[in-house]
Structure formats: structure tokens, C-alpha cells
PDB file of C-alpha atoms in Angstrom:
ATOM      1  CA  MET Z 884     -98.897  -5.958 143.565  1.00  0.00           C
ATOM      2  CA  THR Z 885     -95.249  -5.909 142.512  1.00  0.00           C
ATOM      3  CA  ASN Z 886     -93.844  -5.836 138.924  1.00  0.00           C
ATOM      4  CA  ASP Z 887     -92.038  -9.060 139.466  1.00  0.00           C
ATOM      5  CA  ILE Z 888     -92.203 -11.868 136.892  1.00  0.00           C
ATOM      6  CA  LEU Z 889     -92.500 -15.611 137.230  1.00  0.00           C
ATOM      7  CA  ILE Z 890     -91.568 -18.116 134.452  1.00  0.00           C
ATOM      8  CA  THR Z 891     -92.207 -21.817 134.389  1.00  0.00           C
ATOM      9  CA  ALA Z 892     -89.790 -24.065 132.463  1.00  0.00           C
ATOM     10  CA  ALA Z 893     -87.261 -21.276 131.908  1.00  0.00           C
ATOM     11  CA  GLY Z 894     -84.526 -23.863 131.323  1.00  0.00           C
ATOM     12  CA  GLY Z 895     -86.424 -25.338 128.258  1.00  0.00           C
ATOM     13  CA  PHE Z 896     -86.278 -24.344 124.545  1.00  0.00           C
ATOM     14  CA  MET Z 897     -88.443 -21.153 124.776  1.00  0.00           C
ATOM     15  CA  GLY Z 898     -87.321 -20.271 128.346  1.00  0.00           C
ATOM     16  CA  LYS Z 899     -83.861 -19.016 127.249  1.00  0.00           C
ATOM     17  CA  TYR Z 900     -85.444 -16.838 124.488  1.00  0.00           C
ATOM     18  CA  LEU Z 901     -87.960 -15.420 126.908  1.00  0.00           C
ATOM     19  CA  ALA Z 902     -85.303 -14.654 129.561  1.00  0.00           C
ATOM     20  CA  ASP Z 903     -83.141 -12.948 127.075  1.00  0.00           C
ATOM     21  CA  GLN Z 904     -86.104 -10.961 125.745  1.00  0.00           C
ATOM     22  CA  LEU Z 905     -87.011  -9.815 129.195  1.00  0.00           C
ATOM     23  CA  ARG Z 906     -83.372  -8.581 129.860  1.00  0.00           C
ATOM     24  CA  ARG Z 907     -83.404  -6.604 126.687  1.00  0.00           C
ATOM     25  CA  SER Z 908     -86.956  -4.988 127.067  1.00  0.00           C
ATOM     26  CA  ILE Z 909     -87.166  -4.174 130.805  1.00  0.00           C
ATOM     27  CA  VAL Z 910     -86.531  -0.508 131.287  1.00  0.00           C
ATOM     28  CA  ALA Z 911     -88.472   0.028 134.595  1.00  0.00           C
ATOM     29  CA  THR Z 912     -86.600   1.377 137.620  1.00  0.00           C
ATOM     30  CA  PRO Z 913     -86.085  -0.444 139.803  1.00  0.00           C
ATOM     31  CA  ALA Z 914     -86.146  -3.389 137.367  1.00  0.00           C
ATOM     32  CA  PRO Z 915     -88.542  -6.189 138.356  1.00  0.00           C
ATOM     33  CA  GLU Z 916     -87.198  -9.399 139.731  1.00  0.00           C
ATOM     34  CA  VAL Z 917     -87.459 -12.445 137.338  1.00  0.00           C
ATOM     35  CA  HIS Z 918     -87.973 -15.689 139.290  1.00  0.00           C
ATOM     36  CA  TYR Z 919     -88.169 -19.264 137.743  1.00  0.00           C
ATOM     37  CA  ALA Z 920     -90.182 -22.388 138.780  1.00  0.00           C
ATOM     38  CA  GLY Z 921     -88.950 -25.844 137.575  1.00  0.00           C
ATOM     39  CA  THR Z 922     -87.065 -28.896 138.462  1.00  0.00           C
ATOM     40  CA  SER Z 923     -83.559 -27.583 137.682  1.00  0.00           C
ATOM     41  CA  PRO Z 924     -81.290 -26.428 140.669  1.00  0.00           C
ATOM     42  CA  PHE Z 925     -81.028 -22.943 139.206  1.00  0.00           C
ATOM     43  CA  ASN Z 926     -84.730 -22.227 139.744  1.00  0.00           C
ATOM     44  CA  ASP Z 927     -85.954 -19.953 142.503  1.00  0.00           C
ATOM     45  CA  TYR Z 928     -88.796 -22.514 143.137  1.00  0.00           C
ATOM     46  CA  ILE Z 929     -87.531 -26.132 142.672  1.00  0.00           C
ATOM     47  CA  VAL Z 930     -90.711 -27.933 141.955  1.00  0.00           C
ATOM     48  CA  ASN Z 931     -92.062 -30.757 139.695  1.00  0.00           C
ATOM     49  CA  LEU Z 932     -95.465 -29.410 138.851  1.00  0.00           C
ATOM     50  CA  ALA Z 933     -96.320 -32.806 137.280  1.00  0.00           C
ATOM     51  CA  THR Z 934     -96.626 -34.188 140.962  1.00  0.00           C
ATOM     52  CA  GLU Z 935     -96.722 -31.196 143.317  1.00  0.00           C
ATOM     53  CA  THR Z 936     -97.609 -27.568 143.871  1.00  0.00           C
ATOM     54  CA  PHE Z 937     -95.472 -24.814 145.570  1.00  0.00           C
ATOM     55  CA  THR Z 938     -96.016 -21.612 147.501  1.00  0.00           C
ATOM     56  CA  PRO Z 939     -94.649 -18.502 145.833  1.00  0.00           C
ATOM     57  CA  GLY Z 940     -94.958 -16.350 149.029  1.00  0.00           C
ATOM     58  CA  ARG Z 941     -95.749 -13.207 146.932  1.00  0.00           C
ATOM     59  CA  SER Z 942     -97.912 -11.942 144.134  1.00  0.00           C
ATOM     60  CA  TYR Z 943     -96.288 -11.644 140.573  1.00  0.00           C
ATOM     61  CA  ARG Z 944     -97.447  -9.161 138.058  1.00  0.00           C
ATOM     62  CA  THR Z 945     -97.054 -11.607 135.146  1.00  0.00           C
ATOM     63  CA  VAL Z 946     -96.569 -15.382 135.044  1.00  0.00           C
ATOM     64  CA  TYR Z 947     -95.239 -16.715 131.792  1.00  0.00           C
ATOM     65  CA  HIS Z 948     -96.342 -20.383 131.525  1.00  0.00           C
ATOM     66  CA  LEU Z 949     -93.978 -22.151 129.174  1.00  0.00           C
ATOM     67  CA  LEU Z 950     -94.250 -25.500 130.803  1.00  0.00           C
ATOM     68  CA  GLY Z 951     -95.785 -28.044 128.300  1.00  0.00           C
ATOM     69  CA  GLY Z 952     -95.064 -29.955 125.225  1.00  0.00           C
ATOM     70  CA  CYS Z 953     -96.167 -30.860 121.734  1.00  0.00           C
ATOM     71  CA  TYR Z 954     -93.765 -33.597 120.659  1.00  0.00           C
ATOM     72  CA  GLU Z 955     -92.160 -35.436 123.487  1.00  0.00           C
ATOM     73  CA  GLY Z 956     -92.986 -36.983 126.874  1.00  0.00           C
ATOM     74  CA  ASP Z 957     -96.340 -37.453 128.637  1.00  0.00           C
ATOM     75  CA  LEU Z 958     -98.167 -34.562 126.924  1.00  0.00           C
ATOM     76  CA  GLU Z 959    -101.291 -34.884 129.093  1.00  0.00           C
ATOM     77  CA  MET Z 960     -99.262 -34.528 132.154  1.00  0.00           C
ATOM     78  CA  LEU Z 961     -97.045 -31.742 130.768  1.00  0.00           C
ATOM     79  CA  ASN Z 962     -99.812 -29.709 129.522  1.00  0.00           C
ATOM     80  CA  VAL Z 963    -102.808 -30.475 131.730  1.00  0.00           C
ATOM     81  CA  VAL Z 964    -101.580 -31.772 135.079  1.00  0.00           C
ATOM     82  CA  CYS Z 965     -98.728 -29.116 135.279  1.00  0.00           C
ATOM     83  CA  THR Z 966    -101.139 -26.239 134.431  1.00  0.00           C
ATOM     84  CA  ARG Z 967    -103.671 -27.535 137.083  1.00  0.00           C
ATOM     85  CA  ASN Z 968    -100.899 -27.606 139.693  1.00  0.00           C
ATOM     86  CA  LEU Z 969     -99.487 -24.164 138.670  1.00  0.00           C
ATOM     87  CA  LEU Z 970    -102.902 -22.650 139.115  1.00  0.00           C
ATOM     88  CA  ALA Z 971    -103.263 -24.357 142.485  1.00  0.00           C
ATOM     89  CA  SER Z 972     -99.963 -22.767 143.494  1.00  0.00           C
ATOM     90  CA  LEU Z 973    -101.156 -19.398 142.546  1.00  0.00           C
ATOM     91  CA  GLU Z 974    -104.327 -19.531 144.511  1.00  0.00           C
ATOM     92  CA  GLU Z 975    -103.041 -17.483 147.486  1.00  0.00           C
ATOM     93  CA  HIS Z 976    -101.105 -14.995 145.491  1.00  0.00           C
ATOM     94  CA  VAL Z 977    -103.102 -14.326 142.312  1.00  0.00           C
ATOM     95  CA  PRO Z 978    -100.999 -12.602 139.603  1.00  0.00           C
ATOM     96  CA  GLN Z 979    -102.228  -9.587 137.433  1.00  0.00           C
ATOM     97  CA  SER Z 980    -101.827 -11.475 134.160  1.00  0.00           C
ATOM     98  CA  ILE Z 981    -100.779 -15.029 132.752  1.00  0.00           C
ATOM     99  CA  VAL Z 982     -99.340 -15.516 129.254  1.00  0.00           C
ATOM    100  CA  TYR Z 983     -99.617 -19.042 128.057  1.00  0.00           C
ATOM    101  CA  LEU Z 984     -97.626 -20.740 125.203  1.00  0.00           C
ATOM    102  CA  SER Z 985    -100.037 -22.847 123.333  1.00  0.00           C
ATOM    103  CA  SER Z 986    -100.060 -24.456 119.786  1.00  0.00           C
ATOM    104  CA  THR Z 987    -101.957 -24.241 116.475  1.00  0.00           C
ATOM    105  CA  ASP Z 988    -102.473 -28.061 116.945  1.00  0.00           C
ATOM    106  CA  VAL Z 989    -105.648 -27.079 118.878  1.00  0.00           C
ATOM    107  CA  TYR Z 990    -107.375 -26.468 115.506  1.00  0.00           C
ATOM    108  CA  GLY Z 991    -106.921 -30.141 114.489  1.00  0.00           C
ATOM    109  CA  VAL Z 992    -106.298 -29.196 110.878  1.00  0.00           C
ATOM    110  CA  GLU Z 993    -103.687 -30.696 108.482  1.00  0.00           C
ATOM    111  CA  GLU Z 994    -104.357 -28.438 105.548  1.00  0.00           C
ATOM    112  CA  GLY Z 995    -105.686 -25.145 104.971  1.00  0.00           C
ATOM    113  CA  GLU Z 996    -104.791 -21.304 104.382  1.00  0.00           C
ATOM    114  CA  ALA Z 997    -104.988 -18.253 106.605  1.00  0.00           C
ATOM    115  CA  ILE Z 998    -106.717 -20.107 109.379  1.00  0.00           C
ATOM    116  CA  THR Z 999    -107.863 -17.482 111.942  1.00  0.00           C
ATOM    117  CA  GLU Z1000    -108.520 -17.721 115.717  1.00  0.00           C
ATOM    118  CA  GLU Z1001    -112.240 -17.919 115.010  1.00  0.00           C
ATOM    119  CA  HIS Z1002    -111.633 -21.371 113.380  1.00  0.00           C
ATOM    120  CA  ALA Z1003    -113.350 -24.164 115.387  1.00  0.00           C
ATOM    121  CA  THR Z1004    -110.930 -26.018 117.719  1.00  0.00           C
ATOM    122  CA  ASN Z1005    -111.260 -29.751 117.027  1.00  0.00           C
ATOM    123  CA  PRO Z1006    -107.826 -31.245 117.993  1.00  0.00           C
ATOM    124  CA  VAL Z1007    -107.036 -34.779 116.871  1.00  0.00           C
ATOM    125  CA  SER Z1008    -103.619 -35.286 118.427  1.00  0.00           C
ATOM    126  CA  ILE Z1009    -102.826 -35.803 122.081  1.00  0.00           C
ATOM    127  CA  ALA Z1010    -100.806 -32.510 121.778  1.00  0.00           C
ATOM    128  CA  GLY Z1011    -103.674 -30.593 120.540  1.00  0.00           C
ATOM    129  CA  LYS Z1012    -106.227 -32.018 122.825  1.00  0.00           C
ATOM    130  CA  SER Z1013    -104.104 -31.509 125.949  1.00  0.00           C
ATOM    131  CA  LYS Z1014    -103.065 -27.917 124.911  1.00  0.00           C
ATOM    132  CA  LEU Z1015    -106.771 -27.054 124.340  1.00  0.00           C
ATOM    133  CA  GLU Z1016    -107.741 -28.576 127.759  1.00  0.00           C
ATOM    134  CA  ALA Z1017    -104.979 -26.407 129.412  1.00  0.00           C
ATOM    135  CA  GLU Z1018    -106.211 -23.377 127.487  1.00  0.00           C
ATOM    136  CA  GLU Z1019    -109.795 -23.962 128.826  1.00  0.00           C
ATOM    137  CA  MET Z1020    -108.637 -24.477 132.360  1.00  0.00           C
ATOM    138  CA  LEU Z1021    -106.706 -21.194 132.224  1.00  0.00           C
ATOM    139  CA  ARG Z1022    -109.567 -19.290 130.749  1.00  0.00           C
ATOM    140  CA  GLN Z1023    -111.974 -20.438 133.562  1.00  0.00           C
ATOM    141  CA  TRP Z1024    -109.447 -19.816 136.316  1.00  0.00           C
ATOM    142  CA  CYS Z1025    -108.457 -16.432 135.122  1.00  0.00           C
ATOM    143  CA  ALA Z1026    -112.071 -15.345 134.486  1.00  0.00           C
ATOM    144  CA  ASP Z1027    -112.939 -16.288 138.150  1.00  0.00           C
ATOM    145  CA  LYS Z1028    -110.002 -14.465 139.562  1.00  0.00           C
ATOM    146  CA  GLY Z1029    -110.057 -11.435 137.252  1.00  0.00           C
ATOM    147  CA  VAL Z1030    -106.604 -12.168 135.828  1.00  0.00           C
ATOM    148  CA  THR Z1031    -105.726 -10.980 132.330  1.00  0.00           C
ATOM    149  CA  LEU Z1032    -105.002 -13.988 130.098  1.00  0.00           C
ATOM    150  CA  SER Z1033    -103.028 -14.004 126.981  1.00  0.00           C
ATOM    151  CA  ILE Z1034    -102.753 -17.222 124.814  1.00  0.00           C
ATOM    152  CA  LEU Z1035    -100.306 -17.395 121.982  1.00  0.00           C
ATOM    153  CA  ARG Z1036    -100.955 -20.348 119.469  1.00  0.00           C
ATOM    154  CA  CYS Z1037     -97.750 -21.095 117.636  1.00  0.00           C
ATOM    155  CA  PRO Z1038     -96.860 -23.174 114.543  1.00  0.00           C
ATOM    156  CA  PRO Z1039     -93.546 -24.918 114.502  1.00  0.00           C
ATOM    157  CA  ILE Z1040     -90.942 -22.825 116.169  1.00  0.00           C
ATOM    158  CA  VAL Z1041     -87.481 -22.309 114.628  1.00  0.00           C
ATOM    159  CA  GLY Z1042     -84.487 -21.793 117.009  1.00  0.00           C
ATOM    160  CA  THR Z1043     -81.618 -23.411 118.817  1.00  0.00           C
ATOM    161  CA  GLY Z1044     -82.991 -26.618 120.481  1.00  0.00           C
ATOM    162  CA  MET Z1045     -86.143 -26.833 118.334  1.00  0.00           C
ATOM    163  CA  LYS Z1046     -87.987 -30.145 118.344  1.00  0.00           C
ATOM    164  CA  GLY Z1047     -90.645 -32.081 116.595  1.00  0.00           C
ATOM    165  CA  PRO Z1048     -91.044 -31.924 112.802  1.00  0.00           C
ATOM    166  CA  LEU Z1049     -88.487 -29.129 112.341  1.00  0.00           C
ATOM    167  CA  ARG Z1050     -85.924 -31.082 114.213  1.00  0.00           C
ATOM    168  CA  ARG Z1051     -86.577 -34.139 112.149  1.00  0.00           C
ATOM    169  CA  LEU Z1052     -86.306 -31.979 109.055  1.00  0.00           C
ATOM    170  CA  VAL Z1053     -82.934 -30.583 110.057  1.00  0.00           C
ATOM    171  CA  ASN Z1054     -81.679 -34.046 110.894  1.00  0.00           C
ATOM    172  CA  SER Z1055     -82.746 -35.329 107.480  1.00  0.00           C
ATOM    173  CA  ILE Z1056     -81.050 -32.465 105.521  1.00  0.00           C
ATOM    174  CA  TYR Z1057     -77.804 -32.881 107.671  1.00  0.00           C
ATOM    175  CA  ARG Z1058     -77.687 -36.635 106.860  1.00  0.00           C
ATOM    176  CA  GLY Z1059     -78.446 -35.989 103.067  1.00  0.00           C
ATOM    177  CA  ASN Z1060     -81.726 -37.927 103.197  1.00  0.00           C
ATOM    178  CA  TYR Z1061     -83.968 -34.950 102.263  1.00  0.00           C
ATOM    179  CA  HIS Z1062     -84.668 -34.145  98.688  1.00  0.00           C
ATOM    180  CA  HIS Z1063     -86.853 -31.424  97.046  1.00  0.00           C
ATOM    181  CA  ILE Z1064     -89.654 -32.588  94.810  1.00  0.00           C
ATOM    182  CA  ASP Z1065     -89.829 -30.713  91.467  1.00  0.00           C
ATOM    183  CA  ASP Z1066     -93.560 -30.049  91.581  1.00  0.00           C
ATOM    184  CA  GLU Z1067     -93.794 -29.244  95.196  1.00  0.00           C
ATOM    185  CA  THR Z1068     -95.405 -25.850  95.879  1.00  0.00           C
ATOM    186  CA  SER Z1069     -96.773 -26.265  99.675  1.00  0.00           C
ATOM    187  CA  ARG Z1070     -96.336 -23.474 102.065  1.00  0.00           C
ATOM    188  CA  LEU Z1071     -96.271 -23.718 105.837  1.00  0.00           C
ATOM    189  CA  SER Z1072     -96.473 -21.298 108.795  1.00  0.00           C
ATOM    190  CA  VAL Z1073     -93.424 -21.133 111.047  1.00  0.00           C
ATOM    191  CA  VAL Z1074     -92.125 -18.687 113.515  1.00  0.00           C
ATOM    192  CA  HIS Z1075     -88.742 -17.921 115.070  1.00  0.00           C
ATOM    193  CA  ALA Z1076     -88.437 -18.246 118.716  1.00  0.00           C
ATOM    194  CA  THR Z1077     -87.135 -14.654 119.126  1.00  0.00           C
ATOM    195  CA  ASP Z1078     -90.491 -13.391 117.789  1.00  0.00           C
ATOM    196  CA  VAL Z1079     -92.470 -15.647 120.062  1.00  0.00           C
ATOM    197  CA  ALA Z1080     -90.526 -14.299 123.080  1.00  0.00           C
ATOM    198  CA  ARG Z1081     -91.028 -10.699 121.859  1.00  0.00           C
ATOM    199  CA  ALA Z1082     -94.752 -11.217 121.367  1.00  0.00           C
ATOM    200  CA  MET Z1083     -95.181 -12.832 124.855  1.00  0.00           C
ATOM    201  CA  VAL Z1084     -93.502  -9.808 126.520  1.00  0.00           C
ATOM    202  CA  MET Z1085     -95.676  -7.421 124.626  1.00  0.00           C
ATOM    203  CA  LEU Z1086     -98.899  -9.441 125.489  1.00  0.00           C
ATOM    204  CA  ALA Z1087     -98.409  -9.393 129.224  1.00  0.00           C
ATOM    205  CA  ASP Z1088    -101.334  -6.881 129.913  1.00  0.00           C
ATOM    206  CA  VAL Z1089    -103.321  -7.210 126.737  1.00  0.00           C
ATOM    207  CA  GLY Z1090    -105.321 -10.409 127.030  1.00  0.00           C
ATOM    208  CA  GLY Z1091    -106.875 -12.557 124.199  1.00  0.00           C
ATOM    209  CA  ILE Z1092    -106.079 -15.569 121.975  1.00  0.00           C
ATOM    210  CA  TYR Z1093    -103.628 -15.023 119.189  1.00  0.00           C
ATOM    211  CA  ASN Z1094    -102.029 -16.999 116.236  1.00  0.00           C
ATOM    212  CA  ILE Z1095     -98.342 -15.977 115.547  1.00  0.00           C
ATOM    213  CA  THR Z1096     -96.323 -16.711 112.322  1.00  0.00           C
ATOM    214  CA  ASP Z1097     -93.312 -15.113 110.701  1.00  0.00           C
ATOM    215  CA  GLY Z1098     -95.584 -13.243 108.446  1.00  0.00           C
ATOM    216  CA  VAL Z1099     -94.335 -14.958 105.213  1.00  0.00           C
ATOM    217  CA  ASN Z1100     -95.364 -18.436 105.550  1.00  0.00           C
ATOM    218  CA  PRO Z1101     -92.460 -19.761 103.304  1.00  0.00           C
ATOM    219  CA  SER Z1102     -92.564 -22.429 100.794  1.00  0.00           C
ATOM    220  CA  ARG Z1103     -91.095 -25.764 102.060  1.00  0.00           C
ATOM    221  CA  HIS Z1104     -88.455 -25.329  99.438  1.00  0.00           C
ATOM    222  CA  ASP Z1105     -87.362 -21.968 100.654  1.00  0.00           C
ATOM    223  CA  LEU Z1106     -87.263 -23.069 104.282  1.00  0.00           C
ATOM    224  CA  VAL Z1107     -85.260 -26.110 103.469  1.00  0.00           C
ATOM    225  CA  GLU Z1108     -82.837 -24.175 101.596  1.00  0.00           C
ATOM    226  CA  ALA Z1109     -82.385 -21.639 104.472  1.00  0.00           C
ATOM    227  CA  LEU Z1110     -81.985 -24.553 106.957  1.00  0.00           C
ATOM    228  CA  ALA Z1111     -79.281 -26.201 104.642  1.00  0.00           C
ATOM    229  CA  ARG Z1112     -77.447 -22.875 104.328  1.00  0.00           C
ATOM    230  CA  ARG Z1113     -76.958 -22.793 108.250  1.00  0.00           C
ATOM    231  CA  MET Z1114     -75.440 -26.150 107.868  1.00  0.00           C
ATOM    232  CA  LYS Z1115     -72.493 -24.954 106.016  1.00  0.00           C
ATOM    233  CA  SER Z1116     -74.633 -24.524 102.705  1.00  0.00           C
ATOM    234  CA  LYS Z1117     -75.387 -28.198 102.575  1.00  0.00           C
ATOM    235  CA  ARG Z1118     -76.642 -29.165  99.127  1.00  0.00           C
ATOM    236  CA  VAL Z1119     -80.307 -30.468  98.829  1.00  0.00           C
ATOM    237  CA  TYR Z1120     -80.983 -32.348  95.607  1.00  0.00           C
ATOM    238  CA  THR Z1121     -84.221 -32.367  93.702  1.00  0.00           C
ATOM    239  CA  LEU Z1122     -86.150 -35.449  92.660  1.00  0.00           C
ATOM    240  CA  ARG Z1123     -88.701 -35.515  89.770  1.00  0.00           C
ATOM    241  CA  ALA Z1124     -92.273 -36.106  91.167  1.00  0.00           C
ATOM    242  CA  LYS Z1125     -92.634 -39.511  89.309  1.00  0.00           C
ATOM    243  CA  ARG Z1126     -89.499 -40.893  91.001  1.00  0.00           C
ATOM    244  CA  ALA Z1127     -90.588 -39.463  94.423  1.00  0.00           C
ATOM    245  CA  ARG Z1128     -93.788 -41.469  94.182  1.00  0.00           C
ATOM    246  CA  ILE Z1129     -91.971 -44.564  93.189  1.00  0.00           C
ATOM    247  CA  VAL Z1130     -89.593 -44.277  96.141  1.00  0.00           C
ATOM    248  CA  ALA Z1131     -92.539 -43.651  98.435  1.00  0.00           C
ATOM    249  CA  ARG Z1132     -94.266 -46.762  97.314  1.00  0.00           C
ATOM    250  CA  ILE Z1133     -91.273 -48.873  97.857  1.00  0.00           C
ATOM    251  CA  CYS Z1134     -90.692 -47.284 101.437  1.00  0.00           C
ATOM    252  CA  ASP Z1135     -94.187 -48.348 102.477  1.00  0.00           C
ATOM    253  CA  PHE Z1136     -92.776 -51.808 102.687  1.00  0.00           C
ATOM    254  CA  LEU Z1137     -89.628 -50.906 104.538  1.00  0.00           C
ATOM    255  CA  PRO Z1138     -90.520 -50.388 108.233  1.00  0.00           C
ATOM    256  CA  GLY Z1139     -88.527 -47.643 110.057  1.00  0.00           C
ATOM    257  CA  VAL Z1140     -87.568 -45.790 107.005  1.00  0.00           C
ATOM    258  CA  GLY Z1141     -89.794 -42.748 107.945  1.00  0.00           C
ATOM    259  CA  TYR Z1142     -90.875 -42.117 104.340  1.00  0.00           C
ATOM    260  CA  GLY Z1143     -93.810 -43.452 102.325  1.00  0.00           C
ATOM    261  CA  ARG Z1144     -96.946 -42.403 100.568  1.00  0.00           C
ATOM    262  CA  LYS Z1145     -98.519 -40.850 103.595  1.00  0.00           C
ATOM    263  CA  VAL Z1146     -95.477 -38.639 104.172  1.00  0.00           C
ATOM    264  CA  LEU Z1147     -95.262 -37.755 100.547  1.00  0.00           C
ATOM    265  CA  ALA Z1148     -98.875 -36.614 100.609  1.00  0.00           C
ATOM    266  CA  GLN Z1149     -98.060 -34.290 103.495  1.00  0.00           C
ATOM    267  CA  ARG Z1150     -95.337 -32.755 101.560  1.00  0.00           C
ATOM    268  CA  TYR Z1151     -97.994 -31.409  99.196  1.00  0.00           C
ATOM    269  CA  ARG Z1152    -100.249 -29.835 101.832  1.00  0.00           C
ATOM    270  CA  THR Z1153    -100.302 -26.178 102.643  1.00  0.00           C
ATOM    271  CA  LEU Z1154    -101.035 -25.333 106.140  1.00  0.00           C
ATOM    272  CA  THR Z1155    -100.912 -21.494 107.140  1.00  0.00           C
ATOM    273  CA  PHE Z1156    -102.379 -19.380 109.817  1.00  0.00           C
ATOM    274  CA  ASP Z1157    -103.564 -15.812 109.924  1.00  0.00           C
ATOM    275  CA  ASP Z1158    -101.680 -13.634 112.517  1.00  0.00           C
ATOM    276  CA  SER Z1159    -103.372 -10.248 111.576  1.00  0.00           C
ATOM    277  CA  LEU Z1160    -105.112 -10.126 114.997  1.00  0.00           C
ATOM    278  CA  LEU Z1161    -101.746 -10.244 116.863  1.00  0.00           C
ATOM    279  CA  ARG Z1162    -100.213  -7.571 114.546  1.00  0.00           C
ATOM    280  CA  GLN Z1163    -103.177  -5.196 115.384  1.00  0.00           C
ATOM    281  CA  ALA Z1164    -103.315  -5.833 119.047  1.00  0.00           C
ATOM    282  CA  ILE Z1165     -99.673  -5.086 119.765  1.00  0.00           C
ATOM    283  CA  ASN Z1166     -98.304  -3.375 116.677  1.00  0.00           C
ATOM    284  CA  PHE Z1167     -96.273  -6.377 115.977  1.00  0.00           C
ATOM    285  CA  THR Z1168     -94.004  -7.066 112.900  1.00  0.00           C
ATOM    286  CA  PRO Z1169     -92.422 -10.511 112.877  1.00  0.00           C
ATOM    287  CA  THR Z1170     -89.196 -11.459 111.103  1.00  0.00           C
ATOM    288  CA  SER Z1171     -89.173 -13.785 108.152  1.00  0.00           C
ATOM    289  CA  VAL Z1172     -87.639 -17.024 109.345  1.00  0.00           C
ATOM    290  CA  VAL Z1173     -85.959 -17.612 105.962  1.00  0.00           C
ATOM    291  CA  GLU Z1174     -84.459 -14.268 105.992  1.00  0.00           C
ATOM    292  CA  TYR Z1175     -83.265 -14.624 109.571  1.00  0.00           C
ATOM    293  CA  LEU Z1176     -81.594 -17.927 108.891  1.00  0.00           C
ATOM    294  CA  THR Z1177     -79.933 -16.660 105.736  1.00  0.00           C
ATOM    295  CA  THR Z1178     -78.763 -13.232 106.907  1.00  0.00           C
ATOM    296  CA  HIS Z1179     -78.340 -13.234 110.608  1.00  0.00           C
ATOM    297  CA  ASN Z1180     -74.813 -12.856 111.775  1.00  0.00           C
ATOM    298  CA  TYR Z1181     -74.535 -15.451 114.363  1.00  0.00           C
ATOM    299  CA  ASP Z1182     -71.976 -14.948 117.202  1.00  0.00           C
ATOM    300  CA  GLU Z1183     -71.424 -16.414 120.689  1.00  0.00           C
ATOM    301  CA  ASN Z1184     -74.227 -14.265 122.081  1.00  0.00           C
ATOM    302  CA  SER Z1185     -76.806 -15.553 119.494  1.00  0.00           C
ATOM    303  CA  LEU Z1186     -79.567 -18.011 120.473  1.00  0.00           C
TER     304      LEU Z1186
END
């Protein structure tokens, strides 16, 4: 068994953060080789796991499985089929450990506070259902092969290239379409991509299922203000609650606006997750997303 590492989807959003973290954290001599599997030409194994398998030709100590999705594309294919084909590719050369990037969507909740890993998984979205199916497939395969499996369930991830609701939020702030609401007090779990990468590296030989957050679960107001500051301190105005409800009712009759009473109701929902199990398992202290966005000194080497 070598100390070498294999990463799927290294060219994706989280791939660059994980590769950077591995470069920073590897101190072994000789340093393990890090190989990549994906469709881009820079990969060591050029393979489309949606339609085919590949033969690594060696055993890897750790496989970081980043390939998947929560927001775009054929999620059933990205999360389930690609995982199945990856495991088929590893049959002849079984790794010592696998670290899988999953999502808090597997819980299927829209509102709640301090949700732990013991909470029932009852996904309602395609993303949640397909992520959970991939998790179950990995658990069965790793149990049969004696492979250590670590699953990291992430809330929305902040970072360069982020997607989904956070990307839409950033776009709305940038266009000046987003407004605070004066009686809004909801909080939400988020995490920065640098912390996700750091936790994945630390979990390689640990095993288990873990939530991860930034440890603060900021208010929506504070998160928006921090994001706006990154956009040259763009100003976000505040609407009175009564006016926000009137606007929402009007927008219900305007298709394509992306705002209405359903969206307004979501603005008032708190959704946070408990990450204490991860903190205890690897002595992990995450960084506040709001603090990172407002104080980090970005340069050409920042991600």
C-alpha cells in the first residue's frame, strides 16, 4: 500500500481547494503522489465516470471523491452513476480510505436548529436523494472491502466558484436586487471551502459521518453584508416587513421574477446544523465565514 492519493473532479469547485490544502499539509518524505481522475486533459486518468470505468493500476491510500453535484446537471448521474463507476474502477486496487463530499440535503429539512448526524435522513430534493443513495452505496462497498469511509455533509459552501443559492444571492446583491427585511432574524449554516478541504484531509483515516459548518451559523443579514463588502462595499438597502410582503404578493403574478411569498417565507426560516461531532473527532476549529470575508487579505494566491 502506497501513500499516494487519488482525487475525482479535481478541476471542480472544491477540487482546487483540496489540492491546495494537500500541498500545504503534506509533510511526509517522500511526499505522496497526488493523481486526478476526470474528463479534463490535465487528469492522470482521463475518464467520464458517468459512462465508463478506468483501471488505476495501483492501490491508493486515500481516494477523495468530490465528483457529484447539488445544483446543476443530471444529479442522479453525477452522484449515483459516477459513484458506482468509481467503485467498480477500484475493485482490483482497493484503497485504504475514501473521503466523500456529501450534503446536508440528505436530511430533507427546510427549517430547524442544531440538526445532528442522528437526525433521520428523509431527502425530498433530487440532490438529497441522490447524495444519500451514493452515501449508502459507499457505506456498503467500504464495509465489504474493509475500507475506512468518511462522509462530510456540507451546508452551502462559500468560496470562489460557489454555486446554487449562494451564487444566486451574490448575483442578486451585485445587481442591487437584494434587500434586507427589517424584522428578519433567521440564521443559516454555511462553511468556507478552505475549511471543507482542511476537514477532508484530516478525516482521511478517521471514518464516520460528520456535519460541518463555520461554527457561527451567521444571520442572513450578516452574511449578506459580508458578501456585499467583498463586492467593493456594495450597499444593501432595508425594506420594512409590510412593504416586503406587498412586493412578494405582486411578484407572485410576475413569472420569472424569482421572488414571491414562497421565497419570502424562506427568508424567515432558520436552518442550522450541529458540527460538534466533527470538532471532537479531529480537534477541528472552523473559521467564521463572515469574519473570513470581511478580514481576509486577498491576493493573487487566494482562492
